[in-house]
């Protein structure tokens, strides 16, 4: 996937995938435990082990992004610098992202816009996005490792791995694909709504984001099911009602409007 993805307001929950064939050369050193789980599964006959992970589940603004990835066996699949995306700097994630895209046997990304998250809820939408990411892999996976919780309906054997993005290379690769894709989208969201500083916090709840949310109220990229967003929306509605009421008052002798504040 070249360049930056489309802005979040135009992104649909449609998988984007690329396929690359390669010839593995040698097995990575057995001291590198990040690849141990995939090697073990390959020895049991599963040749295409996919990792699946998402980014943005805990954010109160911006889309959810799910990704799936199958890395090749051998040295070709030993991606330099690969790790859980949360442990990498932004620059390191970009470098690893480019390596994953170049080396992966197959990979896919699914972007779920805020409107879908609000309509259907986070957990249901998250599971569906992960299923869609896995089903979009071409060549397909014959085994799937998911990060932290099970995903039913994948159509192939699967295993939920606690902190999977730290112990399984394919899950770590999926986490990088999802995180980098979402961060790029949030940079586009920042261009549309610079007052919230999405380029810095990427839609997660920080002190600065909370202050901006309270000051400006939510924008269309805020998720309406989050308590802090609902609170900011209601507070802004009250302020606007007060200002409207104050603006409609008529100076009648001793009465006068006092800066729209309730008495």
PDB file of C-alpha atoms in Angstrom:
ATOM      1  CA  UNK A   1       0.000   0.000   0.000  1.00  0.00           C
ATOM      2  CA  UNK A   2       1.933   2.988  -1.242  1.00  0.00           C
ATOM      3  CA  UNK A   3       1.777   6.452   0.240  1.00  0.00           C
ATOM      4  CA  UNK A   4      -0.700   7.589   2.843  1.00  0.00           C
ATOM      5  CA  UNK A   5      -4.156   6.007   3.022  1.00  0.00           C
ATOM      6  CA  UNK A   6      -7.304   8.058   2.334  1.00  0.00           C
ATOM      7  CA  UNK A   7      -8.608  10.322   5.097  1.00  0.00           C
ATOM      8  CA  UNK A   8     -10.670   8.581   7.749  1.00  0.00           C
ATOM      9  CA  UNK A   9     -13.912  10.272   6.662  1.00  0.00           C
ATOM     10  CA  UNK A  10     -13.571   8.624   3.270  1.00  0.00           C
ATOM     11  CA  UNK A  11     -12.282   5.275   4.477  1.00  0.00           C
ATOM     12  CA  UNK A  12     -14.692   2.354   4.330  1.00  0.00           C
ATOM     13  CA  UNK A  13     -14.451  -0.958   6.153  1.00  0.00           C
ATOM     14  CA  UNK A  14     -12.997  -2.514   3.010  1.00  0.00           C
ATOM     15  CA  UNK A  15      -9.910  -4.737   3.124  1.00  0.00           C
ATOM     16  CA  UNK A  16      -6.787  -3.657   1.280  1.00  0.00           C
ATOM     17  CA  UNK A  17      -4.284  -6.427   0.609  1.00  0.00           C
ATOM     18  CA  UNK A  18      -1.036  -7.120  -1.121  1.00  0.00           C
ATOM     19  CA  UNK A  19       0.611 -10.437  -1.952  1.00  0.00           C
ATOM     20  CA  UNK A  20       4.298 -11.213  -2.342  1.00  0.00           C
ATOM     21  CA  UNK A  21       5.896 -14.594  -3.024  1.00  0.00           C
ATOM     22  CA  UNK A  22       9.374 -15.397  -1.786  1.00  0.00           C
ATOM     23  CA  UNK A  23      11.803 -18.269  -1.373  1.00  0.00           C
ATOM     24  CA  UNK A  24      12.806 -18.753   2.264  1.00  0.00           C
ATOM     25  CA  UNK A  25      16.528 -19.048   2.953  1.00  0.00           C
ATOM     26  CA  UNK A  26      17.563 -20.729   6.164  1.00  0.00           C
ATOM     27  CA  UNK A  27      15.918 -20.783   9.559  1.00  0.00           C
ATOM     28  CA  UNK A  28      16.366 -17.887  11.976  1.00  0.00           C
ATOM     29  CA  UNK A  29      18.426 -18.567  15.038  1.00  0.00           C
ATOM     30  CA  UNK A  30      16.544 -20.489  17.685  1.00  0.00           C
ATOM     31  CA  UNK A  31      17.555 -17.963  20.322  1.00  0.00           C
ATOM     32  CA  UNK A  32      15.087 -15.476  18.849  1.00  0.00           C
ATOM     33  CA  UNK A  33      11.884 -16.437  20.658  1.00  0.00           C
ATOM     34  CA  UNK A  34       9.653 -14.052  18.677  1.00  0.00           C
ATOM     35  CA  UNK A  35       9.641 -16.631  15.860  1.00  0.00           C
ATOM     36  CA  UNK A  36       9.382 -19.778  18.033  1.00  0.00           C
ATOM     37  CA  UNK A  37       5.593 -20.100  17.917  1.00  0.00           C
ATOM     38  CA  UNK A  38       5.418 -19.928  14.133  1.00  0.00           C
ATOM     39  CA  UNK A  39       8.278 -22.437  13.760  1.00  0.00           C
ATOM     40  CA  UNK A  40       6.466 -24.829  16.074  1.00  0.00           C
ATOM     41  CA  UNK A  41       3.234 -24.552  14.097  1.00  0.00           C
ATOM     42  CA  UNK A  42       5.068 -25.096  10.811  1.00  0.00           C
ATOM     43  CA  UNK A  43       6.582 -28.277  12.192  1.00  0.00           C
ATOM     44  CA  UNK A  44       3.018 -29.438  12.846  1.00  0.00           C
ATOM     45  CA  UNK A  45       2.081 -28.887   9.219  1.00  0.00           C
ATOM     46  CA  UNK A  46       0.714 -25.319   9.222  1.00  0.00           C
ATOM     47  CA  UNK A  47       2.701 -23.581   6.505  1.00  0.00           C
ATOM     48  CA  UNK A  48       0.931 -20.191   6.482  1.00  0.00           C
ATOM     49  CA  UNK A  49       0.589 -18.836  10.022  1.00  0.00           C
ATOM     50  CA  UNK A  50      -1.121 -15.457  10.204  1.00  0.00           C
ATOM     51  CA  UNK A  51      -1.102 -12.937  13.002  1.00  0.00           C
ATOM     52  CA  UNK A  52      -4.067 -10.598  13.528  1.00  0.00           C
ATOM     53  CA  UNK A  53      -4.222  -7.448  15.623  1.00  0.00           C
ATOM     54  CA  UNK A  54      -5.940  -4.081  15.726  1.00  0.00           C
ATOM     55  CA  UNK A  55      -5.105  -0.463  16.558  1.00  0.00           C
ATOM     56  CA  UNK A  56      -7.359   2.218  17.988  1.00  0.00           C
ATOM     57  CA  UNK A  57      -9.667   0.109  20.131  1.00  0.00           C
ATOM     58  CA  UNK A  58      -9.123   2.305  23.182  1.00  0.00           C
ATOM     59  CA  UNK A  59      -9.170   5.676  21.414  1.00  0.00           C
ATOM     60  CA  UNK A  60     -12.167   7.983  21.776  1.00  0.00           C
ATOM     61  CA  UNK A  61     -11.707   9.396  18.268  1.00  0.00           C
ATOM     62  CA  UNK A  62     -10.761   8.106  14.841  1.00  0.00           C
ATOM     63  CA  UNK A  63     -11.275   4.768  13.107  1.00  0.00           C
ATOM     64  CA  UNK A  64     -10.492   1.253  14.210  1.00  0.00           C
ATOM     65  CA  UNK A  65      -7.867  -0.484  12.052  1.00  0.00           C
ATOM     66  CA  UNK A  66      -7.424  -4.264  11.938  1.00  0.00           C
ATOM     67  CA  UNK A  67      -4.593  -6.061  10.173  1.00  0.00           C
ATOM     68  CA  UNK A  68      -3.474  -9.588   9.385  1.00  0.00           C
ATOM     69  CA  UNK A  69      -0.108 -10.797   8.142  1.00  0.00           C
ATOM     70  CA  UNK A  70       1.640 -14.001   7.077  1.00  0.00           C
ATOM     71  CA  UNK A  71       5.435 -13.877   7.219  1.00  0.00           C
ATOM     72  CA  UNK A  72       7.579 -16.337   5.253  1.00  0.00           C
ATOM     73  CA  UNK A  73       9.639 -19.014   6.937  1.00  0.00           C
ATOM     74  CA  UNK A  74      13.377 -18.645   7.243  1.00  0.00           C
ATOM     75  CA  UNK A  75      15.534 -15.560   7.175  1.00  0.00           C
ATOM     76  CA  UNK A  76      13.219 -13.771   4.761  1.00  0.00           C
ATOM     77  CA  UNK A  77      10.584 -13.661   7.495  1.00  0.00           C
ATOM     78  CA  UNK A  78      12.956 -12.344  10.125  1.00  0.00           C
ATOM     79  CA  UNK A  79      11.965  -8.692   9.840  1.00  0.00           C
ATOM     80  CA  UNK A  80      14.672  -6.331  11.152  1.00  0.00           C
ATOM     81  CA  UNK A  81      13.563  -4.423  14.224  1.00  0.00           C
ATOM     82  CA  UNK A  82      10.206  -6.209  14.470  1.00  0.00           C
ATOM     83  CA  UNK A  83       8.492  -5.815  17.839  1.00  0.00           C
ATOM     84  CA  UNK A  84       5.167  -4.899  19.378  1.00  0.00           C
ATOM     85  CA  UNK A  85       4.225  -1.601  17.708  1.00  0.00           C
ATOM     86  CA  UNK A  86       3.677   0.041  21.099  1.00  0.00           C
ATOM     87  CA  UNK A  87       7.344  -0.532  21.962  1.00  0.00           C
ATOM     88  CA  UNK A  88       8.654   1.173  18.819  1.00  0.00           C
ATOM     89  CA  UNK A  89       9.130   4.852  18.075  1.00  0.00           C
ATOM     90  CA  UNK A  90       7.140   6.357  15.214  1.00  0.00           C
ATOM     91  CA  UNK A  91      10.217   6.362  12.973  1.00  0.00           C
ATOM     92  CA  UNK A  92      11.029   2.742  13.836  1.00  0.00           C
ATOM     93  CA  UNK A  93       7.452   1.689  13.125  1.00  0.00           C
ATOM     94  CA  UNK A  94       7.636   3.234   9.672  1.00  0.00           C
ATOM     95  CA  UNK A  95      10.851   1.342   8.931  1.00  0.00           C
ATOM     96  CA  UNK A  96       9.423  -1.949  10.173  1.00  0.00           C
ATOM     97  CA  UNK A  97       6.177  -1.313   8.264  1.00  0.00           C
ATOM     98  CA  UNK A  98       8.128  -1.008   5.003  1.00  0.00           C
ATOM     99  CA  UNK A  99      10.025  -4.228   5.755  1.00  0.00           C
ATOM    100  CA  UNK A 100       6.828  -6.138   6.591  1.00  0.00           C
ATOM    101  CA  UNK A 101       5.114  -4.990   3.397  1.00  0.00           C
ATOM    102  CA  UNK A 102       8.180  -5.990   1.383  1.00  0.00           C
ATOM    103  CA  UNK A 103       8.689  -9.394   2.988  1.00  0.00           C
ATOM    104  CA  UNK A 104       5.202 -10.683   3.850  1.00  0.00           C
ATOM    105  CA  UNK A 105       3.714 -13.585   1.921  1.00  0.00           C
ATOM    106  CA  UNK A 106       0.376 -11.809   2.319  1.00  0.00           C
ATOM    107  CA  UNK A 107      -1.020  -8.969   4.397  1.00  0.00           C
ATOM    108  CA  UNK A 108      -4.256  -7.039   4.711  1.00  0.00           C
ATOM    109  CA  UNK A 109      -5.669  -3.998   6.469  1.00  0.00           C
ATOM    110  CA  UNK A 110      -9.298  -3.152   7.252  1.00  0.00           C
ATOM    111  CA  UNK A 111     -10.337   0.375   8.264  1.00  0.00           C
ATOM    112  CA  UNK A 112     -13.602   0.796  10.179  1.00  0.00           C
ATOM    113  CA  UNK A 113     -14.914   4.379  10.285  1.00  0.00           C
ATOM    114  CA  UNK A 114     -16.358   5.988  13.400  1.00  0.00           C
ATOM    115  CA  UNK A 115     -19.950   5.805  12.142  1.00  0.00           C
ATOM    116  CA  UNK A 116     -19.779   1.998  12.077  1.00  0.00           C
ATOM    117  CA  UNK A 117     -18.243   1.865  15.555  1.00  0.00           C
ATOM    118  CA  UNK A 118     -20.993   4.080  16.918  1.00  0.00           C
ATOM    119  CA  UNK A 119     -23.731   2.100  15.207  1.00  0.00           C
ATOM    120  CA  UNK A 120     -22.631  -1.411  16.154  1.00  0.00           C
ATOM    121  CA  UNK A 121     -20.374  -1.106  19.186  1.00  0.00           C
ATOM    122  CA  UNK A 122     -16.656  -1.698  19.614  1.00  0.00           C
ATOM    123  CA  UNK A 123     -16.431  -5.411  20.441  1.00  0.00           C
ATOM    124  CA  UNK A 124     -18.738  -6.645  17.681  1.00  0.00           C
ATOM    125  CA  UNK A 125     -17.088  -4.382  15.111  1.00  0.00           C
ATOM    126  CA  UNK A 126     -13.596  -5.316  16.273  1.00  0.00           C
ATOM    127  CA  UNK A 127     -14.241  -9.032  15.845  1.00  0.00           C
ATOM    128  CA  UNK A 128     -15.744  -8.486  12.416  1.00  0.00           C
ATOM    129  CA  UNK A 129     -12.796  -6.336  11.316  1.00  0.00           C
ATOM    130  CA  UNK A 130     -10.292  -8.985  12.400  1.00  0.00           C
ATOM    131  CA  UNK A 131     -12.262 -11.678  10.555  1.00  0.00           C
ATOM    132  CA  UNK A 132     -12.314  -9.534   7.421  1.00  0.00           C
ATOM    133  CA  UNK A 133      -8.603  -8.870   7.644  1.00  0.00           C
ATOM    134  CA  UNK A 134      -7.858 -12.601   7.896  1.00  0.00           C
ATOM    135  CA  UNK A 135     -10.276 -13.534   5.101  1.00  0.00           C
ATOM    136  CA  UNK A 136      -8.636 -10.959   2.783  1.00  0.00           C
ATOM    137  CA  UNK A 137      -5.237 -12.662   2.949  1.00  0.00           C
ATOM    138  CA  UNK A 138      -4.121 -14.034  -0.416  1.00  0.00           C
ATOM    139  CA  UNK A 139      -2.594 -16.613  -0.243  1.00  0.00           C
ATOM    140  CA  UNK A 140      -4.814 -17.474   2.751  1.00  0.00           C
ATOM    141  CA  UNK A 141      -3.687 -18.534   6.199  1.00  0.00           C
ATOM    142  CA  UNK A 142      -4.102 -22.087   7.481  1.00  0.00           C
ATOM    143  CA  UNK A 143      -3.608 -21.064  11.128  1.00  0.00           C
ATOM    144  CA  UNK A 144      -4.227 -17.748  12.907  1.00  0.00           C
ATOM    145  CA  UNK A 145      -2.738 -16.252  16.063  1.00  0.00           C
ATOM    146  CA  UNK A 146      -4.744 -13.419  17.579  1.00  0.00           C
ATOM    147  CA  UNK A 147      -3.669 -10.918  20.194  1.00  0.00           C
ATOM    148  CA  UNK A 148      -5.224 -11.407  23.613  1.00  0.00           C
ATOM    149  CA  UNK A 149      -8.686 -12.782  22.840  1.00  0.00           C
ATOM    150  CA  UNK A 150     -10.233 -15.376  20.574  1.00  0.00           C
ATOM    151  CA  UNK A 151     -11.935 -14.429  17.313  1.00  0.00           C
ATOM    152  CA  UNK A 152     -14.659 -16.915  16.323  1.00  0.00           C
ATOM    153  CA  UNK A 153     -15.587 -17.601  12.728  1.00  0.00           C
ATOM    154  CA  UNK A 154     -12.129 -17.428  11.140  1.00  0.00           C
ATOM    155  CA  UNK A 155     -12.655 -20.670   9.225  1.00  0.00           C
ATOM    156  CA  UNK A 156      -9.226 -22.084  10.177  1.00  0.00           C
ATOM    157  CA  UNK A 157      -7.642 -23.216  13.446  1.00  0.00           C
ATOM    158  CA  UNK A 158      -6.769 -20.286  15.676  1.00  0.00           C
ATOM    159  CA  UNK A 159      -5.235 -19.506  19.033  1.00  0.00           C
ATOM    160  CA  UNK A 160      -5.591 -16.422  21.220  1.00  0.00           C
ATOM    161  CA  UNK A 161      -2.172 -15.494  22.618  1.00  0.00           C
ATOM    162  CA  UNK A 162      -1.761 -13.305  25.689  1.00  0.00           C
ATOM    163  CA  UNK A 163       0.384 -10.315  24.668  1.00  0.00           C
ATOM    164  CA  UNK A 164       0.638 -11.930  21.247  1.00  0.00           C
ATOM    165  CA  UNK A 165       2.260  -8.868  19.708  1.00  0.00           C
ATOM    166  CA  UNK A 166       5.225  -9.418  22.045  1.00  0.00           C
ATOM    167  CA  UNK A 167       5.652 -13.174  21.649  1.00  0.00           C
ATOM    168  CA  UNK A 168       4.666 -13.980  18.033  1.00  0.00           C
ATOM    169  CA  UNK A 169       6.339 -12.342  15.030  1.00  0.00           C
ATOM    170  CA  UNK A 170       3.270 -12.480  12.769  1.00  0.00           C
ATOM    171  CA  UNK A 171       1.112 -10.784  15.417  1.00  0.00           C
ATOM    172  CA  UNK A 172       3.780  -8.124  15.952  1.00  0.00           C
ATOM    173  CA  UNK A 173       3.839  -7.548  12.192  1.00  0.00           C
ATOM    174  CA  UNK A 174       0.052  -7.166  12.134  1.00  0.00           C
ATOM    175  CA  UNK A 175       0.235  -4.705  15.027  1.00  0.00           C
ATOM    176  CA  UNK A 176       2.731  -2.566  13.111  1.00  0.00           C
ATOM    177  CA  UNK A 177       0.594  -2.614   9.949  1.00  0.00           C
ATOM    178  CA  UNK A 178      -2.490  -1.561  11.911  1.00  0.00           C
ATOM    179  CA  UNK A 179      -0.734   1.094  13.998  1.00  0.00           C
ATOM    180  CA  UNK A 180       1.108   2.790  11.130  1.00  0.00           C
ATOM    181  CA  UNK A 181      -2.002   2.797   8.942  1.00  0.00           C
ATOM    182  CA  UNK A 182      -4.084   4.338  11.715  1.00  0.00           C
ATOM    183  CA  UNK A 183      -1.448   6.926  12.634  1.00  0.00           C
ATOM    184  CA  UNK A 184      -1.312   8.078   9.017  1.00  0.00           C
ATOM    185  CA  UNK A 185      -5.092   8.396   8.957  1.00  0.00           C
ATOM    186  CA  UNK A 186      -5.030  10.438  12.155  1.00  0.00           C
ATOM    187  CA  UNK A 187      -2.571  12.851  10.551  1.00  0.00           C
ATOM    188  CA  UNK A 188      -5.201  13.450   7.873  1.00  0.00           C
ATOM    189  CA  UNK A 189      -7.852  13.877  10.574  1.00  0.00           C
ATOM    190  CA  UNK A 190      -5.579  16.449  12.226  1.00  0.00           C
ATOM    191  CA  UNK A 191      -5.559  18.484   9.004  1.00  0.00           C
ATOM    192  CA  UNK A 192      -9.351  18.638   9.121  1.00  0.00           C
ATOM    193  CA  UNK A 193      -9.655  19.312  12.871  1.00  0.00           C
ATOM    194  CA  UNK A 194      -6.367  20.893  14.020  1.00  0.00           C
ATOM    195  CA  UNK A 195      -7.906  22.273  17.219  1.00  0.00           C
ATOM    196  CA  UNK A 196      -7.780  18.790  18.813  1.00  0.00           C
ATOM    197  CA  UNK A 197      -4.105  18.088  17.978  1.00  0.00           C
ATOM    198  CA  UNK A 198      -4.814  14.576  16.692  1.00  0.00           C
ATOM    199  CA  UNK A 199      -1.322  14.451  15.179  1.00  0.00           C
ATOM    200  CA  UNK A 200       0.085  14.146  18.706  1.00  0.00           C
ATOM    201  CA  UNK A 201      -2.303  11.873  20.649  1.00  0.00           C
ATOM    202  CA  UNK A 202      -3.923  10.049  17.679  1.00  0.00           C
ATOM    203  CA  UNK A 203      -7.368  10.193  19.270  1.00  0.00           C
ATOM    204  CA  UNK A 204      -6.474   8.632  22.626  1.00  0.00           C
ATOM    205  CA  UNK A 205      -7.576  10.311  25.835  1.00  0.00           C
ATOM    206  CA  UNK A 206      -4.801  12.559  27.120  1.00  0.00           C
ATOM    207  CA  UNK A 207      -4.966  15.684  29.258  1.00  0.00           C
ATOM    208  CA  UNK A 208      -4.502  17.884  26.197  1.00  0.00           C
ATOM    209  CA  UNK A 209      -7.149  15.999  24.232  1.00  0.00           C
ATOM    210  CA  UNK A 210      -9.577  16.172  27.147  1.00  0.00           C
ATOM    211  CA  UNK A 211      -9.036  19.931  27.442  1.00  0.00           C
ATOM    212  CA  UNK A 212      -9.645  20.432  23.719  1.00  0.00           C
ATOM    213  CA  UNK A 213     -12.721  18.226  23.833  1.00  0.00           C
ATOM    214  CA  UNK A 214     -14.152  20.237  26.725  1.00  0.00           C
ATOM    215  CA  UNK A 215     -13.325  23.516  25.008  1.00  0.00           C
ATOM    216  CA  UNK A 216     -14.617  22.733  21.513  1.00  0.00           C
ATOM    217  CA  UNK A 217     -16.985  19.835  22.058  1.00  0.00           C
ATOM    218  CA  UNK A 218     -16.722  16.684  19.920  1.00  0.00           C
ATOM    219  CA  UNK A 219     -16.090  16.653  16.177  1.00  0.00           C
ATOM    220  CA  UNK A 220     -17.448  14.064  13.704  1.00  0.00           C
ATOM    221  CA  UNK A 221     -14.390  11.860  14.328  1.00  0.00           C
ATOM    222  CA  UNK A 222     -15.179  11.444  18.036  1.00  0.00           C
ATOM    223  CA  UNK A 223     -16.890   8.212  19.078  1.00  0.00           C
ATOM    224  CA  UNK A 224     -20.306   8.912  20.543  1.00  0.00           C
ATOM    225  CA  UNK A 225     -20.310   5.812  22.783  1.00  0.00           C
ATOM    226  CA  UNK A 226     -17.424   7.088  24.921  1.00  0.00           C
ATOM    227  CA  UNK A 227     -18.383   8.684  28.236  1.00  0.00           C
ATOM    228  CA  UNK A 228     -15.986  11.626  27.912  1.00  0.00           C
ATOM    229  CA  UNK A 229     -17.328  12.409  24.440  1.00  0.00           C
ATOM    230  CA  UNK A 230     -20.937  12.275  25.655  1.00  0.00           C
ATOM    231  CA  UNK A 231     -20.043  14.525  28.584  1.00  0.00           C
ATOM    232  CA  UNK A 232     -18.348  17.081  26.323  1.00  0.00           C
ATOM    233  CA  UNK A 233     -21.229  16.987  23.845  1.00  0.00           C
ATOM    234  CA  UNK A 234     -23.821  17.569  26.580  1.00  0.00           C
ATOM    235  CA  UNK A 235     -21.777  20.348  28.181  1.00  0.00           C
ATOM    236  CA  UNK A 236     -21.475  22.138  24.866  1.00  0.00           C
ATOM    237  CA  UNK A 237     -25.225  21.776  24.262  1.00  0.00           C
ATOM    238  CA  UNK A 238     -25.906  23.386  27.644  1.00  0.00           C
ATOM    239  CA  UNK A 239     -23.541  26.259  26.895  1.00  0.00           C
ATOM    240  CA  UNK A 240     -25.145  26.892  23.521  1.00  0.00           C
ATOM    241  CA  UNK A 241     -28.606  26.836  25.103  1.00  0.00           C
ATOM    242  CA  UNK A 242     -27.513  29.351  27.710  1.00  0.00           C
ATOM    243  CA  UNK A 243     -26.015  31.647  25.082  1.00  0.00           C
ATOM    244  CA  UNK A 244     -29.139  31.396  22.946  1.00  0.00           C
ATOM    245  CA  UNK A 245     -31.366  32.210  25.913  1.00  0.00           C
ATOM    246  CA  UNK A 246     -29.171  35.127  26.959  1.00  0.00           C
ATOM    247  CA  UNK A 247     -29.096  36.502  23.438  1.00  0.00           C
ATOM    248  CA  UNK A 248     -32.904  36.495  23.314  1.00  0.00           C
ATOM    249  CA  UNK A 249     -33.385  38.628  26.399  1.00  0.00           C
ATOM    250  CA  UNK A 250     -34.621  42.203  26.020  1.00  0.00           C
ATOM    251  CA  UNK A 251     -33.277  45.095  28.061  1.00  0.00           C
ATOM    252  CA  UNK A 252     -36.375  46.231  29.975  1.00  0.00           C
ATOM    253  CA  UNK A 253     -35.360  49.015  32.283  1.00  0.00           C
ATOM    254  CA  UNK A 254     -33.552  47.487  35.214  1.00  0.00           C
ATOM    255  CA  UNK A 255     -33.015  44.102  33.547  1.00  0.00           C
ATOM    256  CA  UNK A 256     -29.903  43.390  31.531  1.00  0.00           C
ATOM    257  CA  UNK A 257     -28.043  40.413  30.102  1.00  0.00           C
ATOM    258  CA  UNK A 258     -24.981  39.369  32.078  1.00  0.00           C
ATOM    259  CA  UNK A 259     -22.582  37.465  29.778  1.00  0.00           C
ATOM    260  CA  UNK A 260     -24.919  34.556  29.266  1.00  0.00           C
ATOM    261  CA  UNK A 261     -24.313  33.083  32.729  1.00  0.00           C
ATOM    262  CA  UNK A 262     -27.256  31.432  34.548  1.00  0.00           C
ATOM    263  CA  UNK A 263     -28.401  33.016  37.762  1.00  0.00           C
TER     264      UNK A 263
END
